[in-house]
Amino acid sequence: MKNELKFEEALKRLEEIVQQLEGGELGLEEALKVFEEGIKLIRFCEKKLEEVEKRIDILVKEGEEIKLKPWTPEEESLFGESNE
Amino acid sequence: MAKETFVWTVDEITQRIKSLLEEDKELEDVRVRGEISNFSRRQGNLFFSLKGKESLLRCVMFSRWTSELDFEPEDGLEVEARGSIGVYKPQGRYQLYVMELYSLLGKKGALYLALERLKRKLAREGYFEPSRKRPLPFLPQRIGIVTSPDGAAIRDMLTVLNRRFPNLHIILSPCRVQGDYAAEEIAQALENLNLYGGVDVVIVGRGGGSLEDLFPFNEEVVARAIYNSRFPVISAVGHEIDFTISDLVADERAPTPTAAAERVVPKKKDLIEDLWRRKNRIVDLMRRRVEFAKNEWEKVRAFSHFRKPERIFFDLRTKLEERRRELLSGLFHQGKIERERIGGILRALLSLSPRQKLKSAQEKLKREEESLKSSFSRYLRRKEERLEGFKKRVNDLSPLAVLQRGYSICFTYPEGEIVREHHQVKEGERLRVKVWRGEIYSKVERTQGEIK
């Protein structure tokens, strides 16, 4: 299990940051720091959305081994859905 | 003809009833329909009653007839029993000796009952506890799907997933979704995904169908596989109304596979827009914060001497020049008072100025003070010189000093009038002449007017 920041957690922290900046209680330097953190988090989230490559695999078990093979659904058969 | 009054023994009358019933051809091989109640099983023999609207028929099915049973009899079941009516003398009771027993609900009814029984069992084992249900991840990027590789369900799910979030890694773990052994395949497919490990969430399901078609998702083996899955499972067995056991065990349930696909991933477009909005909000807030800070600073700087700090010294120098000039042409006191006043102004201004200007201000003040001091001392010296000059002149002008220079004063003798003009005296009159040292008594020989 990865220990890195999750998208959801980043969003939560962003919400906190907005509240802190809205509160107007931060000194200018602190506000800048928090602002930078916010921008960094936004970039992180934007990156995260693009992280995964589009892929469809089918899982195949060969003996004890589990393997993934690229897969696409078959075209609908001329005779309608297959009857299992 | 009078009937004989005959007293029966219990055995006799019971036997009579037994013969009556058991010799009746009609009651030799009967089929009776009713609802099972008071069911019990002892040593393989089944004992129960069949309930009618207003009557009850006791039944017994000996173990040697039960092997053909294709369902599990229990209270409440509508059944059809085939057997013969007999009398059990020791308990004075007539009963149906059952040889064949059929569930009237057919397979469906039996299935339904079996389902209820399984539900109760799994509930007891905590399979349906709300507390064990896990939340689905907010942004799963690897999705496992347990379903048939053929059919509309997988195609619909892929379409919906792709529409909502184009870049996903989808892993299909294929299995049959109806018929014999489908349940085992579904369970195995789910276990395989768990063995593989690389998913964030799993969709288990199939499209709509009859209750029989859906039945694999009601089987215990599937329930166990879902229960033991280390990834959150959403069950999507295409049945809008009813809940299958997999629906109840899973972490979440969707009415159809399409609905599951919609539930599982958010719309990427929405997420992007949301991030964009947040970014704008943060930037806007920050901009305002900076504006606020700028305004505060402007207020401070607006204090005229801070608009241009050099101005302090500009003004000071001008002031100092003016004062210096006044001193040179003016009086001593005024200078002193002015100096003190300037010092006071400087001190007040310096207390307001930024720290780094303070030092140079102080230096400047010192320099001006020095120059003031030196111009004062020059002034004083000049005054002294003038004073000396005065004294000298006064001295020179004093009568004694004049006499010392050789002048004399003439008095008339004895009147003692000072003689200034020649016609004050006549020939022969006496004069007393005062010189620097002593006096000379003399007579006028001759007078003469001014020589022009």
XYZ file of C-alpha atoms in Angstrom:
536
model
C 0.000 0.000 0.000
C 1.432 3.350 -1.023
C 1.909 5.923 1.646
C 1.766 8.922 -0.633
C -0.831 11.643 -0.612
C -4.228 10.653 -1.999
C -6.277 12.823 -4.298
C -9.053 13.073 -1.757
C -6.702 14.153 1.004
C -5.205 16.790 -1.277
C -8.687 18.181 -1.914
C -9.355 18.291 1.791
C -6.131 20.189 2.453
C -6.994 22.593 -0.392
C -10.293 23.330 1.301
C -8.442 24.094 4.522
C -6.096 26.403 2.653
C -8.982 28.326 1.104
C -10.483 28.770 4.553
C -7.206 29.980 5.991
C -6.771 32.509 3.211
C -10.378 33.653 3.550
C -9.952 34.085 7.279
C -7.484 36.885 6.691
C -5.699 36.074 9.906
C -2.495 35.003 8.268
C 0.511 37.212 8.164
C 1.692 38.046 4.667
C 4.555 35.581 4.721
C 2.419 32.778 6.069
C -0.226 33.544 3.473
C 2.397 33.272 0.757
C 3.566 29.954 2.099
C 0.091 28.556 2.251
C -0.656 29.927 -1.189
C 2.362 28.150 -2.610
C 1.322 24.936 -0.949
C -2.127 25.329 -2.477
C -0.740 25.793 -5.962
C 1.500 22.798 -5.502
C -1.433 20.686 -4.395
C -3.495 21.754 -7.388
C -0.675 20.732 -9.690
C -0.415 17.435 -7.881
C -4.122 16.794 -8.378
C -4.031 17.753 -12.034
C -1.124 15.415 -12.534
C -2.847 12.632 -10.656
C -5.803 12.776 -13.013
C -3.513 12.067 -15.921
C -1.391 9.485 -14.145
C -2.991 6.296 -15.419
C -2.813 5.133 -18.982
C -5.980 3.901 -20.626
C -5.904 0.114 -20.693
C -8.345 -2.758 -20.786
C -7.008 -6.172 -19.810
C -8.487 -9.584 -19.237
C -7.225 -11.649 -16.328
C -5.971 -15.083 -17.221
C -4.856 -17.736 -14.813
C -2.224 -20.109 -16.146
C -1.642 -22.725 -13.540
C -0.714 -20.782 -10.478
C 0.208 -17.662 -12.359
C -2.043 -14.716 -12.868
C -1.500 -12.806 -16.077
C -3.069 -9.810 -17.766
C -3.670 -9.698 -21.475
C -4.945 -6.763 -23.512
C -8.596 -7.144 -24.331
C -11.488 -5.586 -26.158
C -15.104 -6.697 -26.070
C -16.279 -8.617 -29.114
C -18.658 -7.029 -31.492
C -22.235 -7.977 -30.785
C -22.830 -11.279 -32.521
C -25.230 -11.426 -35.425
C -27.441 -13.747 -33.464
C -27.872 -11.532 -30.468
C -26.363 -12.098 -27.026
C -24.676 -15.364 -26.411
C -26.661 -17.760 -24.317
C -24.681 -19.186 -21.480
C -85.549 -54.469 13.596
C -83.844 -53.335 16.831
C -80.160 -52.655 16.696
C -78.067 -54.521 19.198
C -76.666 -52.305 21.926
C -73.097 -53.248 21.701
C -70.280 -51.984 23.973
C -66.975 -51.661 22.255
C -63.535 -51.877 23.690
C -61.147 -49.191 22.623
C -59.159 -51.679 20.620
C -62.244 -52.952 18.916
C -63.555 -49.601 17.880
C -60.154 -48.434 16.823
C -59.658 -51.522 14.720
C -63.050 -50.943 13.152
C -62.075 -47.417 12.175
C -58.723 -48.666 10.898
C -60.374 -51.266 8.686
C -62.863 -48.765 7.394
C -60.217 -46.347 6.374
C -57.552 -48.723 5.152
C -59.898 -50.854 3.097
C -61.368 -47.865 1.333
C -60.000 -48.044 -2.171
C -60.168 -44.326 -2.520
C -57.931 -43.719 0.393
C -55.335 -46.279 -0.674
C -53.404 -43.989 -2.969
C -54.179 -40.307 -2.517
C -52.575 -37.002 -3.318
C -53.162 -34.278 -0.797
C -52.247 -30.609 -1.053
C -51.613 -28.449 1.948
C -49.181 -26.366 3.941
C -46.604 -28.024 6.131
C -46.731 -27.232 9.810
C -45.266 -28.725 12.927
C -42.509 -30.239 10.926
C -39.943 -32.366 12.719
C -37.404 -34.951 11.776
C -36.497 -37.899 13.939
C -34.064 -40.605 12.948
C -34.578 -39.774 9.295
C -38.347 -39.997 9.549
C -40.361 -36.916 8.830
C -43.311 -35.947 10.942
C -45.542 -33.074 10.032
C -49.072 -31.898 9.519
C -50.754 -30.587 6.455
C -52.905 -27.573 7.113
C -56.146 -27.046 5.273
C -58.593 -24.181 5.693
C -60.299 -25.691 8.667
C -58.651 -29.027 9.147
C -55.378 -30.648 9.870
C -53.984 -33.872 8.498
C -51.216 -35.614 10.369
C -48.510 -37.071 8.177
C -45.502 -39.275 8.464
C -42.851 -39.990 5.881
C -40.542 -42.796 6.762
C -36.889 -42.485 5.961
C -36.956 -45.103 3.252
C -39.151 -42.785 1.170
C -37.209 -39.563 1.746
C -34.232 -40.248 -0.514
C -36.103 -38.971 -3.530
C -36.891 -35.642 -1.961
C -35.583 -32.796 -4.110
C -36.240 -30.085 -1.610
C -35.957 -29.359 2.051
C -39.367 -29.560 3.687
C -40.164 -26.983 6.281
C -43.063 -25.203 7.909
C -44.995 -22.943 5.638
C -44.191 -24.772 2.460
C -47.067 -25.575 0.164
C -46.646 -29.231 -0.774
C -48.334 -32.079 -2.443
C -48.032 -35.389 -0.644
C -48.788 -38.782 -2.123
C -49.482 -41.739 0.117
C -52.120 -43.816 1.826
C -54.363 -43.111 4.729
C -53.862 -45.294 7.736
C -54.554 -45.428 11.376
C -51.916 -45.474 14.069
C -53.658 -47.344 16.825
C -51.360 -46.556 19.761
C -52.115 -42.880 19.404
C -55.631 -43.217 18.110
C -54.921 -41.168 15.117
C -55.406 -41.361 11.436
C -52.595 -40.124 9.307
C -51.245 -39.971 5.823
C -48.337 -42.292 5.254
C -46.412 -40.275 2.738
C -44.390 -41.912 0.036
C -43.823 -38.940 -2.261
C -43.587 -35.318 -1.360
C -43.378 -32.413 -3.787
C -42.892 -28.743 -3.196
C -45.696 -26.882 -4.925
C -43.613 -23.754 -5.386
C -41.502 -25.891 -7.561
C -37.847 -25.268 -7.810
C -38.482 -21.597 -7.485
C -40.153 -21.889 -4.154
C -37.545 -24.232 -2.856
C -34.867 -21.914 -4.081
C -36.581 -19.031 -2.383
C -36.690 -20.872 0.900
C -33.119 -21.971 0.595
C -32.252 -18.362 -0.041
C -34.004 -17.208 3.085
C -32.237 -19.859 5.078
C -28.856 -18.806 3.711
C -29.623 -15.164 4.436
C -30.354 -15.955 8.043
C -27.166 -17.974 8.324
C -24.941 -15.313 6.816
C -26.617 -12.600 8.861
C -25.769 -14.547 11.991
C -22.145 -14.705 10.852
C -22.124 -10.917 10.415
C -21.826 -10.851 6.650
C -24.351 -8.048 6.298
C -23.114 -5.876 9.158
C -23.097 -2.220 8.051
C -19.983 -1.620 10.135
C -17.874 -3.924 7.995
C -18.726 -2.168 4.777
C -15.846 -0.167 3.337
C -16.211 3.154 1.537
C -15.468 3.077 -2.156
C -12.327 5.055 -3.074
C -12.999 8.562 -4.343
C -10.753 8.328 -7.354
C -10.101 4.717 -8.314
C -7.881 4.486 -11.302
C -7.666 0.718 -11.602
C -11.007 -1.014 -11.780
C -11.615 -4.738 -11.563
C -14.770 -6.170 -13.142
C -16.110 -9.675 -12.486
C -18.614 -10.542 -15.179
C -19.097 -12.348 -18.432
C -16.845 -11.253 -21.304
C -19.794 -11.650 -23.597
C -23.045 -9.853 -23.367
C -24.163 -6.309 -22.951
C -23.155 -5.781 -19.327
C -19.394 -5.540 -19.881
C -19.801 -3.438 -23.019
C -22.150 -1.015 -21.265
C -19.830 -0.705 -18.309
C -16.827 -0.024 -20.509
C -18.753 2.614 -22.416
C -19.866 4.430 -19.289
C -16.444 4.218 -17.641
C -14.721 5.506 -20.734
C -17.151 8.381 -21.076
C -16.694 9.540 -17.533
C -12.975 9.012 -17.161
C -11.063 8.105 -20.319
C -7.746 7.082 -18.791
C -8.484 4.148 -16.544
C -6.898 0.746 -16.194
C -9.715 -1.793 -16.381
C -9.167 -5.465 -15.622
C -11.863 -7.937 -16.550
C -11.837 -11.169 -14.582
C -14.143 -13.301 -16.723
C -16.670 -15.882 -15.580
C -20.030 -17.374 -16.429
C -22.867 -15.475 -14.837
C -25.678 -18.045 -15.034
C -26.181 -21.767 -15.137
C -24.452 -24.564 -13.302
C -21.131 -23.834 -11.690
C -21.496 -20.126 -12.472
C -21.362 -19.392 -8.758
C -18.029 -21.144 -8.419
C -16.646 -19.294 -11.422
C -17.786 -15.936 -10.066
C -16.142 -16.674 -6.745
C -12.940 -17.815 -8.416
C -12.839 -14.775 -10.685
C -13.090 -12.512 -7.666
C -10.383 -14.460 -5.846
C -8.121 -14.175 -8.876
C -8.458 -10.411 -8.806
C -7.509 -10.457 -5.142
C -4.494 -12.613 -5.963
C -3.448 -10.232 -8.699
C -3.838 -7.302 -6.353
C -3.579 -4.308 -8.652
C -7.033 -2.768 -8.407
C -8.677 -0.082 -6.324
C -12.258 -1.330 -6.513
C -14.180 -4.287 -7.992
C -17.523 -4.399 -9.761
C -19.245 -7.777 -9.579
C -22.368 -8.205 -11.648
C -24.384 -9.057 -14.685
C -27.271 -7.741 -16.695
C -30.931 -8.389 -15.960
C -32.556 -11.815 -16.120
C -34.935 -14.192 -14.433
C -34.613 -15.139 -10.828
C -33.004 -18.377 -11.888
C -30.529 -16.587 -14.105
C -29.519 -14.367 -11.255
C -29.313 -17.179 -8.787
C -25.551 -17.751 -8.820
C -25.275 -14.366 -7.111
C -27.343 -15.766 -4.269
C -25.038 -18.644 -3.544
C -22.902 -19.026 -0.494
C -19.610 -19.419 -2.353
C -20.063 -16.016 -4.004
C -21.017 -14.426 -0.702
C -17.836 -15.774 0.880
C -15.657 -14.562 -1.944
C -17.095 -11.045 -1.639
C -16.777 -11.122 2.127
C -13.118 -12.071 1.884
C -12.226 -9.589 -0.849
C -9.551 -7.172 0.241
C -10.770 -4.569 -2.236
C -14.108 -2.828 -1.876
C -16.804 -4.539 -3.936
C -19.837 -3.023 -5.546
C -22.477 -5.570 -6.516
C -24.410 -4.889 -9.685
C -26.810 -7.691 -10.403
C -29.307 -6.366 -12.915
C -32.430 -6.430 -10.837
C -33.991 -3.106 -10.060
C -36.095 -4.212 -7.103
C -34.822 -7.307 -5.427
C -31.596 -7.645 -3.567
C -29.434 -10.693 -4.091
C -27.165 -12.010 -1.384
C -24.165 -10.552 -3.166
C -25.913 -7.168 -2.990
C -26.236 -7.585 0.756
C -22.660 -8.707 1.390
C -20.973 -6.216 -0.922
C -19.714 -2.852 0.306
C -22.191 -1.153 -2.009
C -24.974 -2.121 -4.344
C -26.018 -0.755 -7.679
C -29.260 -1.652 -9.421
C -27.534 -2.289 -12.756
C -23.985 -2.659 -14.120
C -24.316 0.727 -15.833
C -25.287 2.342 -12.554
C -22.263 0.714 -10.923
C -19.952 2.157 -13.559
C -21.398 5.605 -12.912
C -21.044 5.224 -9.171
C -17.493 3.990 -9.237
C -15.682 6.833 -11.015
C -16.303 10.554 -10.909
C -16.532 12.581 -14.102
C -13.036 13.663 -14.980
C -14.339 16.863 -16.539
C -16.004 17.818 -13.257
C -12.819 17.211 -11.315
C -10.791 19.323 -13.707
C -13.296 22.162 -13.514
C -13.346 21.943 -9.755
C -9.563 22.160 -9.577
C -9.604 25.120 -11.922
C -12.138 26.869 -9.741
C -10.123 26.222 -6.627
C -6.986 27.509 -8.281
C -8.736 30.742 -9.224
C -10.107 31.135 -5.742
C -6.716 30.719 -4.141
C -5.034 33.088 -6.555
C -7.788 35.638 -6.054
C -7.566 35.391 -2.289
C -3.812 35.771 -2.409
C -4.046 38.750 -4.693
C -6.445 40.425 -2.298
C -4.161 39.660 0.592
C -1.277 41.348 -1.167
C -3.470 44.344 -2.041
C -4.421 44.630 1.583
C -0.797 44.592 2.662
C 0.065 47.173 0.029
C -2.708 49.471 1.217
C -1.568 49.252 4.775
C 1.946 50.152 3.716
C 0.697 53.046 1.600
C -1.120 54.464 4.596
C 2.125 54.512 6.510
C 4.082 55.980 3.677
C 1.431 58.615 3.061
C 2.640 60.398 6.141
C 4.318 63.157 4.170
C 7.783 62.699 5.434
C 7.779 59.118 4.426
C 6.723 59.737 0.887
C 10.252 60.779 0.330
C 12.464 60.214 3.326
C 15.090 62.544 1.872
C 12.563 65.333 2.362
C 13.133 65.226 6.080
C 16.656 66.337 5.634
C 15.728 68.697 2.875
C 13.409 70.529 5.182
C 15.776 70.281 8.058
C 18.662 71.654 6.145
C 16.574 74.550 4.900
C 15.464 75.247 8.403
C 18.960 75.056 9.679
C 20.248 77.442 7.009
C 17.561 79.931 7.898
C 18.364 79.732 11.544
C 22.036 80.093 10.946
C 21.498 83.260 8.974
C 19.290 84.641 11.672
C 21.905 83.881 14.242
C 24.569 85.698 12.356
C 22.444 88.765 12.008
C 20.359 88.364 15.112
C 20.661 88.060 18.815
C 22.289 85.411 20.935
C 19.174 84.265 22.825
C 17.146 83.791 19.727
C 19.784 81.513 18.337
C 19.808 79.408 21.409
C 16.066 79.043 21.498
C 15.945 78.161 17.830
C 18.643 75.579 18.232
C 16.720 73.874 20.950
C 13.581 73.975 18.895
C 15.275 72.423 15.901
C 16.767 69.740 18.080
C 13.297 68.973 19.379
C 11.793 68.807 15.876
C 14.577 66.549 14.714
C 14.153 64.265 17.632
C 10.399 64.024 17.058
C 10.827 63.351 13.367
C 13.545 60.842 13.935
C 11.401 58.900 16.330
C 8.984 58.360 13.466
C 11.385 57.463 10.765
C 12.435 53.914 9.902
C 15.280 52.550 11.852
C 17.821 52.522 9.101
C 17.244 56.224 8.434
C 17.647 57.057 12.096
C 21.357 56.647 12.073
C 21.978 58.911 9.099
C 19.505 61.384 10.576
C 21.468 61.404 13.764
C 24.661 61.897 11.875
C 23.202 64.756 9.982
C 21.960 66.317 13.163
C 25.388 66.052 14.653
C 26.954 67.682 11.640
C 24.464 70.534 11.733
C 25.031 70.942 15.422
C 28.744 71.171 14.825
C 28.312 73.760 12.155
C 25.906 75.650 14.389
C 28.413 75.518 17.192
C 31.206 76.805 15.028
C 29.098 79.608 13.612
C 28.128 80.538 17.162
C 31.677 80.723 18.286
C 32.564 82.779 15.248
C 29.697 85.070 16.086
C 30.814 85.379 19.638
C 34.319 86.160 18.594
C 33.100 88.840 16.253
C 30.999 90.332 18.985
C 33.942 90.393 21.275
C 36.049 92.066 18.667
C 33.411 94.685 18.167
C 33.205 95.144 21.842
C 36.921 95.660 22.027
C 36.618 98.135 19.243
C 33.917 99.989 21.081
C 35.921 100.066 24.213
C 38.851 101.417 22.373
C 36.866 104.083 20.688
C 35.130 104.996 23.870
C 38.467 105.229 25.487
C 39.817 107.310 22.737
C 36.885 109.637 22.901
C 37.053 110.074 26.674
C 38.348 113.548 27.662
C 41.428 112.257 29.417
C 42.424 110.216 26.433
C 41.964 113.291 24.290
C 44.103 115.391 26.595
C 46.707 112.650 26.491
C 46.861 113.097 22.788
C 47.781 116.773 23.252
C 44.566 118.536 23.288
C 43.765 121.055 26.011
C 40.642 122.559 27.455
C 40.313 126.324 27.898
C 38.357 127.773 30.793
C 37.702 131.483 31.450
C 39.396 132.594 34.665
C 37.916 132.971 37.224
C 34.412 132.174 35.783
C 35.451 128.756 34.604
C 33.466 128.692 31.356
C 34.751 126.453 28.701
C 36.012 128.396 25.739
C 35.012 126.989 22.456
C 34.691 130.021 20.275
C 37.133 132.944 19.735
C 34.659 135.692 20.528
C 34.051 134.309 23.984
C 37.205 136.164 25.120
C 38.803 139.517 24.593
C 42.332 140.696 24.519
C 43.814 140.824 27.994
C 41.365 138.409 29.706
C 42.687 135.547 31.788
C 42.416 131.893 30.867
C 42.960 128.654 32.718
C 44.167 125.922 30.370
C 43.814 122.360 31.437
C 46.327 120.011 29.871
C 46.828 116.257 30.388
C 49.126 116.964 33.249
C 48.409 120.152 35.147
C 47.120 123.612 34.303
C 48.442 126.708 32.617
C 47.268 130.220 33.579
C 47.537 132.552 30.594
C 46.343 135.827 29.114
C 44.711 136.391 25.761
C 47.067 138.155 23.400
C 44.959 138.222 20.256
C 41.851 136.324 18.892
C 41.135 135.230 15.386
C 38.091 133.792 13.604
C 38.055 130.439 11.783
C 40.327 130.098 8.875
C 38.303 128.713 6.031
